[in-house]
Short mmCIF file of C-alpha atoms in Angstrom, two decimals:
data_model
loop_
_atom_site.label_atom_id
_atom_site.label_comp_id
_atom_site.label_asym_id
_atom_site.label_seq_id
_atom_site.Cartn_x
_atom_site.Cartn_y
_atom_site.Cartn_z
CA MET N 1255 25.37 -6.23 11.47
CA GLY N 1256 27.02 -3.85 8.96
CA ALA N 1257 28.94 -6.78 7.49
CA LEU N 1258 25.74 -8.83 7.31
CA LEU N 1259 23.87 -6.09 5.45
CA ALA N 1260 26.81 -5.61 3.12
CA ALA N 1261 26.81 -9.32 2.42
CA GLY N 1262 23.11 -9.22 1.67
CA ALA N 1263 23.55 -6.33 -0.74
CA ALA N 1264 26.47 -8.05 -2.44
CA GLN N 1265 24.46 -11.24 -2.78
CA ALA N 1266 21.54 -9.33 -4.31
CA GLN N 1267 23.91 -7.65 -6.76
CA GLN N 1268 25.45 -11.00 -7.66
CA THR N 1269 21.99 -12.35 -8.40
CA ALA N 1270 21.23 -9.33 -10.59
CA ASN N 1271 24.03 -10.49 -12.89
CA HIS N 1272 22.30 -13.84 -13.49
CA PRO N 1273 19.03 -13.85 -15.47
CA ASP N 1274 17.68 -17.08 -13.98
CA PRO N 1275 18.08 -17.09 -10.17
CA GLN N 1276 16.87 -19.96 -8.06
CA ASP N 1277 13.48 -19.89 -6.37
CA GLU N 1278 14.99 -19.62 -2.89
CA PRO N 1279 14.97 -16.13 -1.33
CA ILE N 1280 18.15 -14.12 -1.42
CA VAL N 1281 18.10 -12.64 2.05
CA ALA N 1282 20.21 -11.32 4.84
CA ASP N 1283 18.76 -11.31 8.33
CA SER N 1284 16.73 -8.20 9.10
CA PRO N 1285 17.95 -6.05 12.00
CA LYS N 1286 16.56 -7.58 15.20
CA PRO N 1287 15.35 -5.22 17.92
CA PHE N 1288 15.16 -8.15 20.36
CA PRO N 1289 18.46 -10.14 20.32
CA ASP N 1290 16.89 -13.00 22.29
CA GLY N 1291 13.71 -13.19 20.25
CA ASP N 1292 10.87 -10.76 19.62
CA PRO N 1293 8.29 -11.01 22.43
CA THR N 1294 5.80 -9.00 20.36
CA ALA N 1295 5.53 -11.76 17.76
CA ASP N 1296 2.99 -13.75 19.76
CA GLY N 1297 2.24 -11.55 22.78
CA LYS N 1298 3.15 -14.24 25.31
CA VAL N 1299 4.74 -13.59 28.69
CA SER N 1300 8.51 -13.28 28.38
CA SER N 1301 11.12 -13.66 31.11
CA SER N 1302 13.64 -10.92 31.84
CA ALA N 1303 16.44 -10.17 34.30
CA SER N 1304 13.98 -8.53 36.65
CA GLY N 1305 11.41 -11.33 36.51
CA THR N 1306 8.58 -11.55 34.01
CA VAL N 1307 7.16 -9.02 31.62
CA THR N 1308 3.39 -9.05 31.29
CA GLU N 1309 1.75 -8.83 27.90
CA GLN N 1310 0.55 -5.30 28.73
CA ALA N 1311 4.13 -4.18 29.33
CA LEU N 1312 5.44 -5.40 25.97
CA VAL N 1313 6.21 -2.73 23.41
CA VAL N 1314 7.36 -2.68 19.81
CA GLN N 1315 10.81 -1.17 19.70
CA THR N 1316 10.29 1.12 16.73
CA ILE N 1317 12.91 2.94 14.71
CA PRO N 1318 13.92 6.33 16.17
CA GLY N 1319 11.36 9.05 15.53
CA MET N 1320 8.53 6.66 14.70
CA PRO N 1321 5.38 7.06 16.82
CA PRO N 1322 4.90 4.22 19.32
CA VAL N 1323 2.73 1.19 18.59
CA PRO N 1324 0.09 1.22 21.37
CA ASP N 1325 -1.31 -2.24 20.57
CA ILE N 1326 1.23 -4.96 19.75
CA HIS N 1327 -1.55 -7.02 18.14
CA ASN N 1328 -2.88 -4.25 15.89
CA ILE N 1329 -0.66 -1.72 14.16
CA TYR N 1330 -3.86 -0.09 12.83
CA SER N 1331 -5.38 0.52 16.27
CA GLU N 1332 -4.99 4.30 15.97
CA ALA N 1333 -6.95 4.36 12.70
CA SER N 1334 -9.96 2.41 13.97
CA GLY N 1335 -12.75 4.94 13.46
CA PRO N 1336 -13.98 8.55 13.37
CA ASP N 1337 -13.02 9.06 17.01
CA LYS N 1338 -9.40 8.60 15.90
CA LEU N 1339 -9.41 11.49 13.42
CA SER N 1340 -6.41 13.71 14.09
CA PRO N 1341 -7.04 17.37 15.02
CA VAL N 1342 -4.81 18.11 12.02
CA VAL N 1343 -7.60 17.01 9.63
CA ALA N 1344 -10.50 18.52 11.58
CA HIS N 1345 -11.30 21.14 8.93
CA ASP N 1346 -10.46 19.12 5.81
CA LEU N 1347 -13.15 18.56 3.20
CA GLU N 1348 -14.80 15.14 3.08
CA ARG N 1349 -13.97 14.04 -0.42
CA ILE N 1350 -12.97 11.09 -2.59
CA TYR N 1351 -10.04 11.99 -4.87
CA VAL N 1352 -9.87 9.88 -8.03
CA PRO N 1353 -6.82 10.03 -10.37
CA ASN N 1354 -7.88 9.38 -13.98
CA LEU N 1355 -4.88 7.70 -15.58
CA ARG N 1356 -5.87 8.28 -19.22
CA GLY N 1357 -7.71 11.51 -18.51
CA ASN N 1358 -4.68 13.25 -16.92
CA SER N 1359 -7.07 14.60 -14.32
CA VAL N 1360 -8.47 14.11 -10.83
CA SER N 1361 -12.20 13.70 -10.21
CA VAL N 1362 -13.47 14.82 -6.81
CA ILE N 1363 -16.53 13.09 -5.31
CA ASP N 1364 -18.65 14.31 -2.40
CA PRO N 1365 -19.27 11.08 -0.42
CA LYS N 1366 -22.53 12.46 1.00
CA THR N 1367 -24.16 13.01 -2.40
CA TYR N 1368 -22.17 10.43 -4.43
CA LYS N 1369 -21.66 13.08 -7.11
CA VAL N 1370 -18.57 14.45 -8.83
CA VAL N 1371 -18.22 18.04 -7.60
CA ASP N 1372 -14.93 18.96 -9.29
CA THR N 1373 -12.47 17.79 -11.92
CA PHE N 1374 -9.06 19.38 -12.46
CA PRO N 1375 -6.07 18.63 -14.72
CA VAL N 1376 -2.82 17.27 -13.34
CA GLY N 1377 0.35 15.84 -14.91
CA ARG N 1378 0.57 13.01 -17.39
CA SER N 1379 -0.66 9.55 -16.26
CA PRO N 1380 -1.75 10.15 -12.64
CA GLN N 1381 -1.56 6.82 -10.81
CA HIS N 1382 -2.36 7.38 -7.11
CA VAL N 1383 -3.46 10.08 -4.69
CA VAL N 1384 -1.16 9.72 -1.68
CA PRO N 1385 -1.70 11.37 1.73
CA SER N 1386 1.53 12.75 3.18
CA TRP N 1387 2.94 11.47 6.46
CA ASP N 1388 1.92 14.68 8.26
CA LEU N 1389 -1.62 14.55 6.74
CA ARG N 1390 -1.31 18.07 5.30
CA THR N 1391 -0.89 17.30 1.59
CA LEU N 1392 -2.45 14.86 -0.84
CA TRP N 1393 0.11 14.10 -3.55
CA VAL N 1394 -0.96 12.99 -7.04
CA THR N 1395 1.74 10.74 -8.52
CA ASN N 1396 1.98 11.53 -12.24
CA ASN N 1397 4.54 9.04 -13.50
CA SER N 1398 4.15 9.97 -17.20
CA GLU N 1399 4.48 6.29 -18.27
CA GLY N 1400 7.75 6.25 -20.16
CA HIS N 1401 8.03 9.99 -20.74
CA THR N 1402 10.42 12.26 -18.88
CA ASP N 1403 7.96 14.76 -17.41
CA GLY N 1404 7.00 12.92 -14.21
CA SER N 1405 5.64 15.07 -11.40
CA LEU N 1406 3.82 15.25 -8.09
CA THR N 1407 0.77 17.51 -7.88
CA PRO N 1408 -0.08 18.66 -4.33
CA ILE N 1409 -3.73 18.96 -3.29
CA ASP N 1410 -4.69 21.10 -0.31
CA PRO N 1411 -7.17 18.96 1.70
CA LEU N 1412 -8.65 22.13 3.25
CA THR N 1413 -9.85 23.38 -0.12
CA GLY N 1414 -9.67 20.35 -2.38
CA LYS N 1415 -7.70 22.37 -4.91
CA PRO N 1416 -4.37 21.52 -6.59
CA GLY N 1417 -1.15 23.49 -6.25
CA LYS N 1418 1.97 23.80 -8.38
CA ALA N 1419 3.41 20.46 -9.46
CA VAL N 1420 6.90 19.35 -8.40
CA ALA N 1421 9.08 17.67 -11.04
CA VAL N 1422 9.96 14.13 -9.89
CA ASP N 1423 11.32 11.25 -11.96
CA ASP N 1424 8.86 8.40 -12.57
CA PRO N 1425 6.63 8.58 -9.45
CA TYR N 1426 4.37 5.57 -9.98
CA ASN N 1427 3.57 5.37 -6.28
CA MET N 1428 4.81 6.92 -3.07
CA TYR N 1429 5.26 5.89 0.56
CA PHE N 1430 6.66 7.47 3.71
CA THR N 1431 9.01 5.85 6.20
CA PRO N 1432 7.10 5.50 9.50
CA ASP N 1433 9.40 8.03 11.19
CA GLY N 1434 8.24 10.67 8.71
CA GLN N 1435 11.78 11.49 7.61
CA ASN N 1436 11.58 10.21 4.04
CA ALA N 1437 9.22 10.00 1.13
CA ILE N 1438 9.90 6.88 -0.91
CA VAL N 1439 9.07 7.51 -4.55
CA VAL N 1440 8.56 4.22 -6.34
CA ALA N 1441 10.26 4.69 -9.71
CA GLU N 1442 8.63 1.72 -11.42
CA ALA N 1443 10.24 1.98 -14.85
CA HIS N 1444 13.72 2.27 -13.33
CA ARG N 1445 13.33 -0.60 -10.81
CA ARG N 1446 14.38 1.88 -8.15
CA LEU N 1447 13.27 3.46 -4.88
CA ASP N 1448 14.12 7.13 -4.42
CA PHE N 1449 14.33 8.36 -0.83
CA ARG N 1450 13.36 12.04 -0.87
CA ASP N 1451 12.71 14.90 1.52
CA PRO N 1452 9.02 14.45 2.44
CA HIS N 1453 8.23 18.15 1.86
CA SER N 1454 10.51 19.52 -0.87
CA MET N 1455 10.91 16.12 -2.57
CA ALA N 1456 14.64 16.75 -2.99
CA LEU N 1457 16.47 13.47 -3.66
CA LYS N 1458 18.50 12.01 -0.76
CA SER N 1459 19.51 8.56 -2.02
CA SER N 1460 18.26 5.62 -4.06
CA VAL N 1461 17.94 1.86 -3.66
CA GLU N 1462 18.33 -0.15 -6.86
CA ALA N 1463 16.30 -3.36 -7.22
CA PRO N 1464 17.40 -4.75 -10.60
CA LEU N 1465 15.34 -7.97 -10.33
CA CYS N 1466 12.19 -6.10 -9.30
CA GLU N 1467 10.61 -5.43 -12.67
CA GLY N 1468 7.54 -3.24 -12.20
CA ILE N 1469 8.26 -2.37 -8.57
CA ASN N 1470 5.11 -0.69 -7.27
CA HIS N 1471 3.38 -1.41 -3.91
CA ALA N 1472 4.74 -1.72 -0.36
CA ALA N 1473 3.94 -2.43 3.27
CA PHE N 1474 6.03 -1.79 6.41
CA SER N 1475 6.85 -3.99 9.38
CA ALA N 1476 5.46 -3.18 12.83
CA ASP N 1477 8.70 -1.53 13.92
CA GLY N 1478 9.29 0.29 10.62
CA ARG N 1479 12.69 -1.34 10.08
CA TYR N 1480 11.86 -2.96 6.76
CA ALA N 1481 9.34 -2.81 3.95
CA ILE N 1482 8.26 -5.41 1.42
CA PHE N 1483 7.72 -4.23 -2.16
CA THR N 1484 5.98 -6.12 -4.97
CA CYS N 1485 7.47 -6.58 -8.44
CA GLU N 1486 4.44 -6.57 -10.74
CA PHE N 1487 6.10 -7.96 -13.86
CA GLY N 1488 8.59 -10.32 -12.29
CA ARG N 1489 6.93 -12.70 -9.77
CA TYR N 1490 9.24 -11.36 -7.06
CA LEU N 1491 9.00 -9.52 -3.78
CA ALA N 1492 11.79 -7.21 -2.61
CA LYS N 1493 12.67 -6.64 1.04
CA VAL N 1494 14.23 -3.27 1.85
CA ASP N 1495 15.98 -2.03 4.99
CA THR N 1496 14.34 1.37 5.57
CA VAL N 1497 16.95 2.55 8.09
CA ASN N 1498 20.13 1.77 6.13
CA ARG N 1499 18.37 2.13 2.75
CA THR N 1500 19.61 -1.16 1.34
CA LEU N 1501 18.11 -4.09 -0.51
CA LEU N 1502 17.96 -7.03 1.90
CA GLY N 1503 16.80 -9.65 -0.58
CA MET N 1504 14.38 -11.01 -3.17
CA LEU N 1505 11.74 -13.72 -2.84
CA LYS N 1506 10.26 -15.51 -5.85
CA LEU N 1507 6.61 -16.51 -5.40
CA SER N 1508 5.67 -20.15 -5.93
CA LYS N 1509 3.05 -19.47 -8.61
CA GLY N 1510 1.13 -16.72 -10.31
CA GLY N 1511 3.55 -14.08 -11.45
CA MET N 1512 1.91 -10.66 -11.12
CA PRO N 1513 2.05 -9.49 -7.49
CA GLN N 1514 0.13 -6.26 -6.92
CA ASP N 1515 -0.86 -4.69 -3.62
CA VAL N 1516 0.72 -5.77 -0.33
CA LEU N 1517 -0.66 -5.20 3.16
CA ALA N 1518 0.85 -5.83 6.58
CA ALA N 1519 -1.35 -7.93 8.87
CA PRO N 1520 -2.38 -6.29 12.17
CA ASP N 1521 0.60 -7.87 13.94
CA GLY N 1522 3.03 -6.20 11.52
CA HIS N 1523 4.97 -9.43 10.98
CA LYS N 1524 2.74 -11.27 8.51
CA PHE N 1525 2.07 -9.79 5.08
CA TYR N 1526 -0.65 -10.33 2.49
CA VAL N 1527 0.28 -10.08 -1.22
CA ALA N 1528 -2.36 -9.90 -3.95
CA ASP N 1529 -1.38 -11.63 -7.19
CA MET N 1530 -3.38 -10.88 -10.33
CA HIS N 1531 -2.30 -14.07 -12.12
CA ALA N 1532 -2.60 -16.39 -9.11
CA ASP N 1533 -6.18 -15.16 -8.45
CA GLY N 1534 -5.56 -14.90 -4.75
CA VAL N 1535 -3.47 -13.66 -1.86
CA PHE N 1536 -0.10 -15.02 -0.76
CA ILE N 1537 0.77 -15.02 2.93
CA ILE N 1538 4.35 -14.04 3.70
CA ASP N 1539 6.30 -14.18 6.95
CA GLY N 1540 8.01 -10.83 6.72
CA ASP N 1541 10.70 -11.45 9.32
CA SER N 1542 11.99 -14.68 7.76
CA PHE N 1543 10.87 -13.53 4.28
CA LYS N 1544 9.22 -16.82 3.37
CA GLU N 1545 5.94 -17.75 1.73
CA THR N 1546 3.68 -19.53 4.24
CA GLY N 1547 0.24 -19.78 2.66
CA PHE N 1548 -2.22 -18.79 -0.05
CA ILE N 1549 -5.86 -17.63 -0.06
CA PRO N 1550 -7.86 -18.08 -3.30
CA THR N 1551 -10.10 -15.04 -3.75
CA GLY N 1552 -11.16 -14.20 -7.30
CA LEU N 1553 -10.13 -13.47 -10.87
CA GLY N 1554 -7.39 -10.85 -11.14
CA THR N 1555 -6.69 -10.24 -7.44
CA HIS N 1556 -5.41 -6.69 -7.12
CA GLY N 1557 -6.07 -4.40 -4.09
CA LEU N 1558 -6.01 -4.99 -0.30
CA TYR N 1559 -7.63 -2.80 2.37
CA PRO N 1560 -8.18 -3.41 6.09
CA SER N 1561 -11.51 -2.81 7.79
CA ARG N 1562 -11.49 -0.14 10.48
CA ASP N 1563 -11.27 -2.75 13.26
CA ALA N 1564 -8.56 -4.60 11.27
CA LYS N 1565 -10.48 -7.88 11.58
CA LEU N 1566 -11.24 -8.06 7.87
CA ILE N 1567 -9.41 -7.44 4.61
CA TYR N 1568 -11.32 -6.27 1.55
CA VAL N 1569 -9.78 -7.81 -1.56
CA ALA N 1570 -10.46 -6.19 -4.95
CA ASN N 1571 -10.48 -8.81 -7.70
CA ARG N 1572 -10.16 -6.90 -10.97
CA GLY N 1573 -11.89 -9.61 -13.01
CA SER N 1574 -9.19 -10.18 -15.60
CA HIS N 1575 -5.56 -11.18 -16.01
CA MET N 1576 -5.13 -8.41 -18.58
CA VAL N 1577 -3.18 -5.25 -17.78
CA HIS N 1578 -5.35 -3.04 -19.98
CA GLY N 1579 -8.90 -4.33 -19.72
CA PRO N 1580 -11.47 -5.47 -20.77
CA ARG N 1581 -14.56 -3.53 -19.69
CA HIS N 1582 -17.36 -5.21 -17.74
CA SER N 1583 -15.19 -8.15 -16.72
CA LYS N 1584 -15.92 -10.56 -13.86
CA GLY N 1585 -14.76 -8.25 -11.11
CA SER N 1586 -15.61 -8.84 -7.45
CA VAL N 1587 -14.67 -8.00 -3.88
CA SER N 1588 -13.78 -10.76 -1.40
CA VAL N 1589 -13.94 -10.31 2.37
CA VAL N 1590 -11.17 -12.19 4.21
CA ASP N 1591 -11.24 -12.95 7.94
CA VAL N 1592 -7.82 -12.03 9.36
CA ALA N 1593 -8.16 -14.50 12.25
CA THR N 1594 -8.63 -17.52 9.97
CA ASP N 1595 -7.31 -16.28 6.59
CA LYS N 1596 -10.55 -17.56 5.04
CA VAL N 1597 -12.88 -15.84 2.59
CA LEU N 1598 -16.16 -15.05 4.37
CA LYS N 1599 -18.07 -13.72 1.36
CA THR N 1600 -17.61 -12.35 -2.14
CA TRP N 1601 -19.51 -9.51 -3.76
CA PRO N 1602 -19.64 -9.56 -7.59
CA ILE N 1603 -19.80 -6.25 -9.42
CA PRO N 1604 -23.34 -5.97 -10.92
CA GLY N 1605 -23.08 -6.27 -14.70
CA GLY N 1606 -19.34 -6.83 -14.47
CA GLY N 1607 -16.57 -4.42 -13.59
CA SER N 1608 -12.93 -3.87 -12.69
CA PRO N 1609 -12.42 -2.95 -9.00
CA ASP N 1610 -8.88 -1.77 -8.50
CA MET N 1611 -7.57 0.59 -5.79
CA GLY N 1612 -9.21 2.66 -3.06
CA ASN N 1613 -9.90 2.75 0.64
CA VAL N 1614 -12.50 2.60 3.42
CA SER N 1615 -14.50 5.53 4.77
CA ALA N 1616 -13.58 6.95 8.17
CA ASP N 1617 -16.51 5.15 9.82
CA GLY N 1618 -15.78 1.91 7.99
CA LYS N 1619 -19.25 1.71 6.47
CA MET N 1620 -18.27 2.28 2.85
CA LEU N 1621 -15.53 0.78 0.68
CA TRP N 1622 -14.56 3.06 -2.21
CA LEU N 1623 -12.81 1.46 -5.21
CA SER N 1624 -11.95 2.67 -8.69
CA GLY N 1625 -13.45 0.76 -11.61
CA ARG N 1626 -10.24 0.84 -13.62
CA PHE N 1627 -11.45 -0.18 -17.06
CA ASP N 1628 -15.06 0.93 -16.73
CA ASP N 1629 -14.38 4.61 -15.96
CA VAL N 1630 -16.39 4.50 -12.75
CA VAL N 1631 -16.01 4.42 -8.98
CA TYR N 1632 -17.76 1.84 -6.78
CA ALA N 1633 -19.11 2.82 -3.37
CA ILE N 1634 -19.73 -0.50 -1.58
CA ASP N 1635 -21.68 -0.95 1.66
CA THR N 1636 -19.36 -3.02 3.88
CA GLN N 1637 -22.29 -4.70 5.64
CA THR N 1638 -24.40 -5.74 2.67
CA GLY N 1639 -22.18 -5.41 -0.40
CA ALA N 1640 -24.73 -3.12 -2.04
CA MET N 1641 -23.05 -0.80 -4.54
CA LYS N 1642 -23.43 2.66 -6.00
CA ILE N 1643 -21.64 3.27 -9.30
CA ILE N 1644 -20.36 6.77 -10.11
CA PRO N 1645 -19.01 7.76 -13.56
CA VAL N 1646 -15.64 9.56 -13.47
CA GLY N 1647 -12.80 10.21 -15.94
CA ALA N 1648 -10.82 7.87 -18.17
CA GLU N 1649 -9.25 4.87 -16.39
CA PRO N 1650 -9.49 5.77 -12.69
CA HIS N 1651 -6.76 4.22 -10.57
CA GLY N 1652 -5.50 4.74 -6.98
CA LEU N 1653 -8.21 6.82 -5.35
CA THR N 1654 -8.05 7.99 -1.77
CA VAL N 1655 -10.78 8.69 0.77
CA TRP N 1656 -10.19 11.80 2.87
CA PRO N 1657 -9.99 12.51 5.73
CA GLN N 1658 -8.83 9.24 7.23
CA PRO N 1659 -8.47 8.41 10.95
CA GLY N 1660 -4.93 7.89 12.18
CA ARG N 1661 -1.86 9.72 13.46
CA TYR N 1662 0.15 9.50 10.24
CA SER N 1663 0.09 8.06 6.71
CA ILE N 1664 2.62 5.64 5.30
CA GLY N 1665 1.40 6.47 1.81
CA HIS N 1666 -0.24 4.69 -1.11
CA THR N 1667 -3.99 5.45 -0.98
CA GLY N 1668 -3.90 6.28 2.71
CA ILE N 1669 -2.64 3.35 4.78
CA MET N 1670 -2.85 4.91 8.21
CA ARG N 1671 -1.39 4.13 11.62
#
């Protein structure tokens, strides 16, 4: 397997030396926890030396240190509702934390009153508010957009107040390996992933992805052995071995050219990729790293969030193909049925808008999204699509809803398991 991974890395490096690679994916096989085939892929009865293994007995063989996956069909089963709130977050404030990219600040909303109750300064160009793996810190990723003063500002969820920033190079976004051993700082401008200590943020090692221009969002497989990252400005996806910290390969999408958010399906094998230029969502087989389908959703498809029962995906369509606007564009939210990969309904933003990043309330009744180019936040009723619009700072981006149900966070705006 070591030789295979080395070959994959060498092949990726070889491709980096050629500006026009072919459309076929450059991939090495991912590490396989089941040498004779993964029985968790479809949940069917599998034979073994001792007879048969019932579906109930099947388990996902996770990487060492990663919490078990109780439901092989739903990696989000432990984040399904308020009854799944961890005791760790029992005394945390109920708040919506909104990073204002151009305001260099964070707006804090009380979800009960729909009012901004606090605003505090952070570093330059805050992009996302990221819950830590252990649920004890909310990190604001201030990537400074081309400057050298990138930082992470910690927020104490007990008080809602910021602490002293930690200097970190180019933190556009941040994730955590599912075993909790590493923070992965997404250094977008450098086309690089920095594996860091999840508490001190000291650098451990880096993974270079030279073809992944604008590397930014990620999702992890069911077993935690690999992650798929999107390359916003390059029409590519990158597959990364999270255990050996190597680049496994690159996949060029068939159309579009601006992949944004990526979300693992409940089975942890299929992945959904929003593409802002394709106006829809690509379906990717993560294990084979191949494109298998496409779901048209709306103009400027951008963010992806699962419902609490993981039966639906809320798709934020930003309403424009433009990176920096305009205001009051034809933004909407599409609701996709995971079972059929079909759009069930679409909610337009009243008067136009730019829904971007966010998350779902603990009870699943409200979808919170930033209105990126309209300087607002949308609170959307997940049953009716009715919306409340709340003014915040300049260019709100990756907001998080807190607290969230779940045992641990894998990062971004609070993707919980």
